[in-house]
GROMACS .gro file of C-alpha atoms in nm:
model
  211
    1MET     CA    1   8.965  15.749  15.737
    2ILE     CA    2   8.978  15.551  15.411
    3LYS     CA    3   8.783  15.226  15.431
    4ILE     CA    4   8.914  14.955  15.199
    5ILE     CA    5   8.827  14.599  15.094
    6ILE     CA    6   9.094  14.363  14.962
    7ALA     CA    7   8.979  14.102  14.709
    8ASP     CA    8   9.236  13.835  14.622
    9ASP     CA    9   9.203  13.457  14.612
   10GLN     CA   10   9.553  13.402  14.755
   11VAL     CA   11   9.505  13.399  15.131
   12LEU     CA   12   9.866  13.474  15.219
   13LEU     CA   13   9.884  13.764  14.974
   14ARG     CA   14   9.563  13.933  15.086
   15LYS     CA   15   9.661  13.898  15.451
   16SER     CA   16  10.002  14.045  15.373
   17LEU     CA   17   9.841  14.331  15.185
   18GLY     CA   18   9.607  14.388  15.477
   19GLN     CA   19   9.895  14.409  15.722
   20ILE     CA   20  10.090  14.647  15.499
   21ILE     CA   21   9.797  14.878  15.435
   22SER     CA   22   9.690  14.876  15.802
   23THR     CA   23  10.024  15.029  15.904
   24ASP     CA   24   9.894  15.362  15.770
   25GLU     CA   25   9.679  15.539  16.026
   26GLU     CA   26   9.461  15.695  15.754
   27ILE     CA   27   9.346  15.359  15.613
   28ILE     CA   28   9.133  15.087  15.766
   29VAL     CA   29   9.090  14.742  15.610
   30ALA     CA   30   8.719  14.668  15.645
   31ASP     CA   31   8.725  14.322  15.488
   32MET     CA   32   8.939  14.070  15.299
   33VAL     CA   33   8.768  13.835  15.053
   34GLY     CA   34   8.869  13.572  14.798
   35SER     CA   35   8.639  13.617  14.498
   36GLY     CA   36   8.455  13.872  14.289
   37LYS     CA   37   8.120  13.760  14.429
   38GLU     CA   38   8.243  13.805  14.785
   39ALA     CA   39   8.375  14.151  14.696
   40ILE     CA   40   8.030  14.258  14.573
   41ALA     CA   41   7.864  14.124  14.887
   42SER     CA   42   8.122  14.298  15.104
   43CYS     CA   43   8.055  14.627  14.928
   44GLU     CA   44   7.688  14.596  15.023
   45LYS     CA   45   7.776  14.518  15.383
   46ASN     CA   46   8.075  14.746  15.449
   47LYS     CA   47   8.023  15.039  15.208
   48PRO     CA   48   8.399  15.088  15.149
   49ASP     CA   49   8.564  15.386  14.987
   50ILE     CA   50   8.793  15.164  14.780
   51VAL     CA   51   8.816  14.802  14.666
   52LEU     CA   52   9.162  14.666  14.592
   53MET     CA   53   9.076  14.400  14.332
   54ASP     CA   54   9.270  14.112  14.182
   55ILE     CA   55   9.164  13.997  13.833
   56GLU     CA   56   9.214  13.618  13.834
   57MET     CA   57   8.977  13.485  14.101
   58PRO     CA   58   8.736  13.189  14.125
   59GLN     CA   59   8.355  13.218  14.100
   60MET     CA   60   8.382  13.565  13.946
   61ASP     CA   61   8.688  13.744  13.812
   62GLY     CA   62   8.784  14.094  13.920
   63ILE     CA   63   8.678  14.275  13.604
   64SER     CA   64   8.331  14.120  13.613
   65ALA     CA   65   8.300  14.222  13.977
   66LEU     CA   66   8.427  14.570  13.891
   67LYS     CA   67   8.147  14.618  13.637
   68ILE     CA   68   7.880  14.517  13.889
   69ILE     CA   69   8.026  14.729  14.169
   70LYS     CA   70   8.038  15.036  13.945
   71GLU     CA   71   7.679  14.978  13.837
   72LYS     CA   72   7.541  14.923  14.188
   73TYR     CA   73   7.776  15.144  14.390
   74PRO     CA   74   7.924  15.410  14.156
   75GLU     CA   75   8.065  15.602  14.450
   76ILE     CA   76   8.300  15.313  14.539
   77LYS     CA   77   8.641  15.337  14.375
   78VAL     CA   78   8.810  15.022  14.244
   79ILE     CA   79   9.183  14.972  14.200
   80ILE     CA   80   9.291  14.671  13.998
   81LEU     CA   81   9.592  14.505  14.161
   82THR     CA   82   9.716  14.214  13.953
   83THR     CA   83  10.012  14.018  13.828
   84PHE     CA   84   9.894  14.056  13.471
   85ASP     CA   85   9.972  14.384  13.293
   86ASN     CA   86   9.855  14.282  12.944
   87ALA     CA   87   9.681  14.527  12.713
   88GLU     CA   88   9.347  14.342  12.700
   89ASN     CA   89   9.302  14.345  13.078
   90ILE     CA   90   9.406  14.708  13.101
   91VAL     CA   91   9.166  14.826  12.831
   92GLU     CA   92   8.876  14.619  12.965
   93SER     CA   93   8.938  14.744  13.319
   94PHE     CA   94   8.926  15.110  13.222
   95LEU     CA   95   8.627  15.056  12.994
   96SER     CA   96   8.463  14.915  13.307
   97GLU     CA   97   8.553  15.239  13.490
   98ALA     CA   98   8.845  15.121  13.705
   99ASP     CA   99   8.998  15.402  13.910
  100GLY     CA  100   9.348  15.259  13.901
  101TYR     CA  101   9.554  14.972  13.763
  102ILE     CA  102   9.872  14.858  13.936
  103VAL     CA  103  10.076  14.539  13.936
  104LYS     CA  104  10.184  14.334  14.235
  105ASP     CA  105  10.552  14.423  14.220
  106ILE     CA  106  10.460  14.770  14.345
  107ASP     CA  107  10.650  14.905  14.646
  108CYS     CA  108  10.462  14.913  14.979
  109GLU     CA  109  10.482  15.293  15.008
  110GLU     CA  110  10.372  15.331  14.647
  111LEU     CA  111  10.069  15.110  14.715
  112ILE     CA  112   9.959  15.324  15.009
  113THR     CA  113  10.018  15.642  14.807
  114THR     CA  114   9.811  15.495  14.523
  115ILE     CA  115   9.520  15.425  14.758
  116LYS     CA  116   9.529  15.781  14.891
  117CYS     CA  117   9.554  15.935  14.544
  118VAL     CA  118   9.258  15.733  14.417
  119ASN     CA  119   9.060  15.829  14.725
  120TYR     CA  120   9.123  16.194  14.637
  121GLY     CA  121   8.975  16.133  14.292
  122LEU     CA  122   9.286  16.068  14.084
  123THR     CA  123   9.326  15.776  13.844
  124VAL     CA  124   9.655  15.594  13.900
  125VAL     CA  125   9.838  15.354  13.669
  126HIS     CA  126  10.159  15.162  13.727
  127LYS     CA  127  10.454  15.272  13.510
  128SER     CA  128  10.453  14.942  13.319
  129VAL     CA  129  10.079  14.982  13.258
  130LYS     CA  130  10.134  15.336  13.130
  131LYS     CA  131  10.388  15.207  12.878
  132ILE     CA  132  10.142  14.947  12.747
  133MET     CA  133   9.865  15.208  12.723
  134VAL     CA  134  10.086  15.455  12.537
  135ASN     CA  135  10.188  15.187  12.287
  136LYS     CA  136   9.823  15.090  12.243
  137PHE     CA  137   9.723  15.452  12.178
  138LYS     CA  138  10.008  15.495  11.930
  139LYS     CA  139   9.890  15.192  11.734
  140MET     CA  140   9.534  15.322  11.739
  141SER     CA  141   9.653  15.664  11.622
  142ASN     CA  142   9.862  15.520  11.340
  143SER     CA  143   9.579  15.297  11.223
  144LYS     CA  144   9.356  15.603  11.174
  145LYS     CA  145   9.604  15.787  10.952
  146THR     CA  146   9.516  15.814  10.583
  147TYR     CA  147   9.762  15.846  10.297
  148THR     CA  148   9.712  16.226  10.303
  149ASP     CA  149   9.849  16.228  10.660
  150LEU     CA  150  10.151  16.019  10.565
  151LEU     CA  151  10.245  16.155  10.222
  152SER     CA  152  10.317  16.492  10.064
  153LEU     CA  153  10.124  16.607   9.758
  154GLU     CA  154  10.433  16.543   9.547
  155GLU     CA  155  10.462  16.188   9.678
  156ILE     CA  156  10.096  16.124   9.600
  157ASP     CA  157  10.147  16.251   9.245
  158MET     CA  158  10.450  16.022   9.213
  159ILE     CA  159  10.240  15.726   9.323
  160ARG     CA  160   9.987  15.807   9.052
  161LEU     CA  161  10.262  15.798   8.790
  162ILE     CA  162  10.409  15.477   8.931
  163VAL     CA  163  10.069  15.308   8.922
  164ALA     CA  164  10.030  15.432   8.563
  165GLY     CA  165  10.342  15.234   8.476
  166LYS     CA  166  10.589  15.521   8.443
  167SER     CA  167  10.959  15.452   8.495
  168ASN     CA  168  11.181  15.647   8.733
  169LYS     CA  169  11.331  15.824   8.432
  170GLU     CA  170  10.986  15.930   8.307
  171ILE     CA  171  10.883  16.042   8.656
  172GLY     CA  172  11.205  16.241   8.681
  173LYS     CA  173  11.121  16.428   8.362
  174ALA     CA  174  10.775  16.511   8.497
  175PHE     CA  175  10.916  16.658   8.818
  176GLY     CA  176  11.248  16.790   8.697
  177TYR     CA  177  11.449  16.542   8.903
  178THR     CA  178  11.731  16.306   8.813
  179GLU     CA  179  11.654  15.937   8.797
  180GLY     CA  180  11.860  15.882   9.113
  181THR     CA  181  11.661  16.145   9.303
  182VAL     CA  182  11.335  15.981   9.200
  183LYS     CA  183  11.466  15.645   9.316
  184ASN     CA  184  11.545  15.789   9.659
  185LYS     CA  185  11.204  15.956   9.684
  186VAL     CA  186  11.026  15.635   9.587
  187SER     CA  187  11.224  15.446   9.852
  188ARG     CA  188  11.109  15.703  10.106
  189ILE     CA  189  10.748  15.643  10.001
  190TYR     CA  190  10.800  15.270  10.056
  191GLU     CA  191  10.933  15.341  10.407
  192LYS     CA  192  10.641  15.563  10.498
  193LEU     CA  193  10.383  15.311  10.379
  194LYS     CA  194  10.580  15.009  10.508
  195ILE     CA  195  10.577  14.837  10.169
  196LYS     CA  196  10.854  14.682   9.958
  197ASP     CA  197  10.787  14.721   9.586
  198ARG     CA  198  10.573  14.873   9.309
  199LEU     CA  199  10.324  14.588   9.317
  200GLN     CA  200  10.245  14.650   9.683
  201LEU     CA  201  10.230  15.021   9.608
  202ALA     CA  202   9.975  14.960   9.332
  203VAL     CA  203   9.762  14.753   9.571
  204TYR     CA  204   9.787  15.030   9.834
  205ALA     CA  205   9.684  15.291   9.578
  206VAL     CA  206   9.375  15.093   9.476
  207GLU     CA  207   9.274  15.018   9.835
  208ASN     CA  208   9.307  15.385   9.933
  209GLY     CA  209   9.155  15.541   9.623
  210ILE     CA  210   9.470  15.704   9.484
  211GLU     CA  211   9.393  15.750   9.117
   0.00000   0.00000   0.00000
């Protein structure tokens, strides 16, 4: 039997959640509370397997309560169930060791499945949360890339000549390309670095040590 606590400041919502979850014979709702502080106290009293935790609550928000619960009762799993699927809440929740993050438009059967999966030791995220996390990771990955990851050796050499004040015609002579080919290659460099002109390229070169 999976013992669960529901923490949500909206009385009607937490009662509805309790009724939905209680329809499954493998889950028992041990308590329903309206704040983070009450959730912590209920964990001490009821020793649940899982806490289903809203974020926006009075007295103490869900993420603050999550941190304390994980510190005092690391064996208790916490699923964040919230209306808000913004990146800051998601990151802070998982940094605080949340075991799942789902939003309140989840289907009833999906909610029960989520509870069971988390009880088995899996970490579950809602599909909209996954999309936000993937985008966040992509931005983090892109921000770590250096010019050597983005540019070929030839492109780096071209940048050096551009910064030295060489024209497309002069660069073409150096590489054996036509002036039109050089122009296309320089445009490609601009696209890769997300810049617009030679001035911005010169600034990029200085900032990144391309000499």
